[in-house]
Each structure stands twice: as C-alpha cells, then as structure tokens.
Amino acid sequence: MGYKLNINGAVREVDAPEDMPLLWVLRQELGLVGTKFGCGAGLCGACTVHVDGQARRSCQIPVGTIGAQKITTIEHIGDTAVGAKLQDAWLQIDVMQCGYCQAGQIMSATALLATTPKPTTAQIHQAMTGNICRCACYNRIAEAIQIAAGMSEEKPHAA
C-alpha cells in the first residue's frame, strides 16, 4: 500500500504493508539508518523518533497509523535548536561509548527539553527511563542534558 509520510520536513512516498513498523520503513524503504533496531518490543529505546514532537518507539508504530503526523528522526534533530545543543553537549563530554543507543537517547532528551527546558534530575531520569544503554553511560547522558539545558557548566570541547 502506498503512503505519503511527512519525515524530517519533507513528504516521502513509500509502498509498504500497513502493519510494517515505522522503524523498517525508515531504515529499509527510505535509507534513514540512524534510527536503530534494538529489541523490537519498544523496551530499549534505540528506535526512538519524534511523532508530532513526542518521543515514540518506531518499532511499535505501524506505518498505516501515521497519517499526517510529522516524523522527525536523528538525521534531522540537529537542525533544531534543542537537538543541536544536545548533540554539542554529547560531544563536549564524550557521552557515547559504543554509540549504538545514542540516537534514541538524543531523541528522548530532545523531546524532554522541548517541553521542559530546565528539567530537574528526577524529570531527566523519568524522561530517559526506557532508553537502555548497555555501556551504562547514564551519568554522562544526564550531564549532557543538563549542559544543553544551561543547568551545568559546559566543558571545553575536545580537540
């Protein structure tokens, strides 16, 4: 079945079964491979994208349910003010270790800061619950969110 999807500010046409998860449409049909497959059950957060500004697990969203909703992926998040601040903060303190989960982490963090510009530590932990990092970079992730929110001192950028 054919769908017109608003992805990263552009209308993209795809031909896919209505029950195909958005994750696979993004990766296989559109070549947007920044969104990762982790668990396939919506539990790990690696596949997080924004659907009308809300962080959602793309492995759990059938493409046939998208309609006119706006999808934003990690490939476009740096074009937003909040996303750019987060990506810069991630690099400033070298958050990632293996990096596999980081796209989902940044997508969840961006959704948080878009609605709560100065989150408390508890709000950060709540918003990031469900984004699993096997390398256990949780403290650096929280610190990067605080830096992007202007709540923690920025570190010199590594050369």
Short mmCIF file of C-alpha atoms in Angstrom, two decimals:
data_model
loop_
_atom_site.label_atom_id
_atom_site.label_comp_id
_atom_site.label_asym_id
_atom_site.label_seq_id
_atom_site.Cartn_x
_atom_site.Cartn_y
_atom_site.Cartn_z
CA MET A 1 0.00 0.00 0.00
CA GLY A 2 1.25 3.50 -0.77
CA TYR A 3 1.77 6.15 1.91
CA LYS A 4 2.85 9.77 1.90
CA LEU A 5 4.78 10.41 5.09
CA ASN A 6 6.00 13.74 6.45
CA ILE A 7 9.52 12.82 7.53
CA ASN A 8 12.08 15.41 8.56
CA GLY A 9 10.05 18.18 6.94
CA ALA A 10 9.67 16.51 3.55
CA VAL A 11 6.90 14.37 2.15
CA ARG A 12 8.24 10.95 1.26
CA GLU A 13 6.28 8.26 -0.58
CA VAL A 14 6.63 4.62 0.39
CA ASP A 15 4.97 1.42 -0.68
CA ALA A 16 4.73 -0.85 2.35
CA PRO A 17 2.27 -3.13 4.11
CA GLU A 18 0.10 -1.16 6.56
CA ASP A 19 1.37 -3.19 9.52
CA MET A 20 5.08 -2.68 8.70
CA PRO A 21 6.71 -0.94 11.68
CA LEU A 22 7.81 2.63 11.03
CA LEU A 23 11.33 1.57 12.03
CA TRP A 24 11.63 -0.69 8.99
CA VAL A 25 10.06 1.88 6.69
CA LEU A 26 12.67 4.41 7.81
CA ARG A 27 15.61 2.03 7.55
CA GLN A 28 14.74 -0.24 4.62
CA GLU A 29 12.46 1.84 2.43
CA LEU A 30 13.91 5.34 2.99
CA GLY A 31 17.54 4.64 3.91
CA LEU A 32 17.34 6.59 7.19
CA VAL A 33 19.51 4.20 9.19
CA GLY A 34 20.26 6.45 12.17
CA THR A 35 17.22 5.01 13.93
CA LYS A 36 18.40 1.68 15.31
CA PHE A 37 16.77 -1.70 15.88
CA GLY A 38 17.33 -2.83 19.44
CA CYS A 39 14.71 -5.12 20.91
CA GLY A 40 11.73 -4.88 18.55
CA ALA A 41 9.38 -4.69 21.54
CA GLY A 42 9.55 -0.97 22.39
CA LEU A 43 11.55 -1.62 25.55
CA CYS A 44 15.08 -0.40 24.82
CA GLY A 45 14.57 2.99 23.14
CA ALA A 46 17.12 2.52 20.34
CA CYS A 47 14.41 3.14 17.73
CA THR A 48 13.08 6.37 19.26
CA VAL A 49 11.81 9.01 16.83
CA HIS A 50 9.53 12.01 17.30
CA VAL A 51 5.92 11.75 16.19
CA ASP A 52 4.40 15.23 16.29
CA GLY A 53 7.12 16.18 18.77
CA GLN A 54 6.65 13.26 21.15
CA ALA A 55 9.30 10.59 21.66
CA ARG A 56 7.90 7.29 20.39
CA ARG A 57 9.29 3.82 19.71
CA SER A 58 9.22 3.38 15.95
CA CYS A 59 9.36 -0.42 16.18
CA GLN A 60 5.86 -0.31 17.69
CA ILE A 61 4.18 2.08 15.23
CA PRO A 62 2.56 0.50 12.16
CA VAL A 63 3.13 2.73 9.14
CA GLY A 64 -0.59 2.55 8.36
CA THR A 65 -1.36 4.53 11.54
CA ILE A 66 0.89 7.52 10.79
CA GLY A 67 -1.41 9.54 8.56
CA ALA A 68 -0.45 13.24 8.51
CA GLN A 69 1.65 13.11 11.69
CA LYS A 70 5.11 14.65 11.43
CA ILE A 71 8.03 12.28 11.95
CA THR A 72 11.46 13.53 12.97
CA THR A 73 14.48 11.23 13.03
CA ILE A 74 18.01 11.59 14.38
CA GLU A 75 19.14 12.64 10.89
CA HIS A 76 17.18 15.89 11.27
CA ILE A 77 17.27 16.57 15.01
CA GLY A 78 20.48 18.61 14.78
CA ASP A 79 18.58 21.12 12.63
CA THR A 80 16.50 22.06 15.69
CA ALA A 81 17.90 24.42 18.33
CA VAL A 82 17.41 21.94 21.17
CA GLY A 83 18.73 19.00 19.15
CA ALA A 84 21.85 20.93 18.14
CA LYS A 85 22.54 21.89 21.78
CA LEU A 86 22.17 18.27 22.85
CA GLN A 87 24.41 16.93 20.11
CA ASP A 88 27.06 19.51 21.03
CA ALA A 89 26.79 18.63 24.73
CA TRP A 90 27.08 14.92 23.87
CA LEU A 91 30.36 15.64 22.08
CA GLN A 92 31.66 18.04 24.74
CA ILE A 93 31.70 15.38 27.42
CA ASP A 94 32.14 12.32 25.20
CA VAL A 95 28.87 10.69 26.28
CA MET A 96 28.96 7.73 23.95
CA GLN A 97 30.98 4.64 24.37
CA CYS A 98 29.79 2.13 21.75
CA GLY A 99 27.22 4.65 20.48
CA TYR A 100 24.51 2.21 19.44
CA CYS A 101 21.79 3.61 21.72
CA GLN A 102 22.75 7.24 21.40
CA ALA A 103 20.35 8.23 18.61
CA GLY A 104 17.44 7.07 20.74
CA GLN A 105 18.90 8.75 23.81
CA ILE A 106 19.23 12.08 22.00
CA MET A 107 15.71 11.81 20.57
CA SER A 108 14.23 11.24 24.05
CA ALA A 109 16.34 14.03 25.55
CA THR A 110 15.27 16.45 22.80
CA ALA A 111 11.60 15.71 23.42
CA LEU A 112 12.18 16.35 27.14
CA LEU A 113 13.92 19.70 26.66
CA ALA A 114 11.35 20.82 24.10
CA THR A 115 8.63 20.57 26.75
CA THR A 116 10.69 21.09 29.92
CA PRO A 117 13.59 23.45 29.18
CA LYS A 118 15.04 23.25 32.73
CA PRO A 119 14.23 19.74 33.95
CA THR A 120 15.00 18.51 37.43
CA THR A 121 17.19 15.48 37.91
CA ALA A 122 14.05 13.45 38.60
CA GLN A 123 12.43 14.69 35.38
CA ILE A 124 15.54 13.75 33.41
CA HIS A 125 15.58 10.26 34.87
CA GLN A 126 11.84 9.84 34.24
CA ALA A 127 12.06 11.02 30.62
CA MET A 128 15.05 8.78 29.91
CA THR A 129 13.55 5.68 31.53
CA GLY A 130 13.22 3.02 28.88
CA ASN A 131 16.28 4.17 26.95
CA ILE A 132 18.74 1.44 27.74
CA CYS A 133 22.49 1.95 27.45
CA ARG A 134 24.44 -1.30 27.68
CA CYS A 135 27.62 0.69 28.27
CA ALA A 136 25.98 2.38 31.29
CA CYS A 137 26.65 5.96 30.20
CA TYR A 138 23.64 7.17 32.19
CA ASN A 139 25.51 9.73 34.30
CA ARG A 140 27.12 11.32 31.22
CA ILE A 141 23.77 11.31 29.41
CA ALA A 142 22.13 13.17 32.32
CA GLU A 143 25.06 15.60 32.50
CA ALA A 144 24.83 16.32 28.77
CA ILE A 145 21.12 17.05 29.13
CA GLN A 146 21.90 19.48 31.96
CA ILE A 147 24.60 21.18 29.86
CA ALA A 148 22.23 21.54 26.90
CA ALA A 149 19.60 23.00 29.24
CA GLY A 150 22.15 25.52 30.55
CA MET A 151 21.98 23.98 34.02
CA SER A 152 25.57 22.74 34.21
CA GLU A 153 28.85 24.28 33.23
CA GLU A 154 29.96 23.47 29.71
CA LYS A 155 33.22 21.57 29.37
CA PRO A 156 35.91 22.58 26.88
CA HIS A 157 35.27 20.84 23.56
CA ALA A 158 37.74 18.00 22.99
CA ALA A 159 40.06 18.57 20.05
#
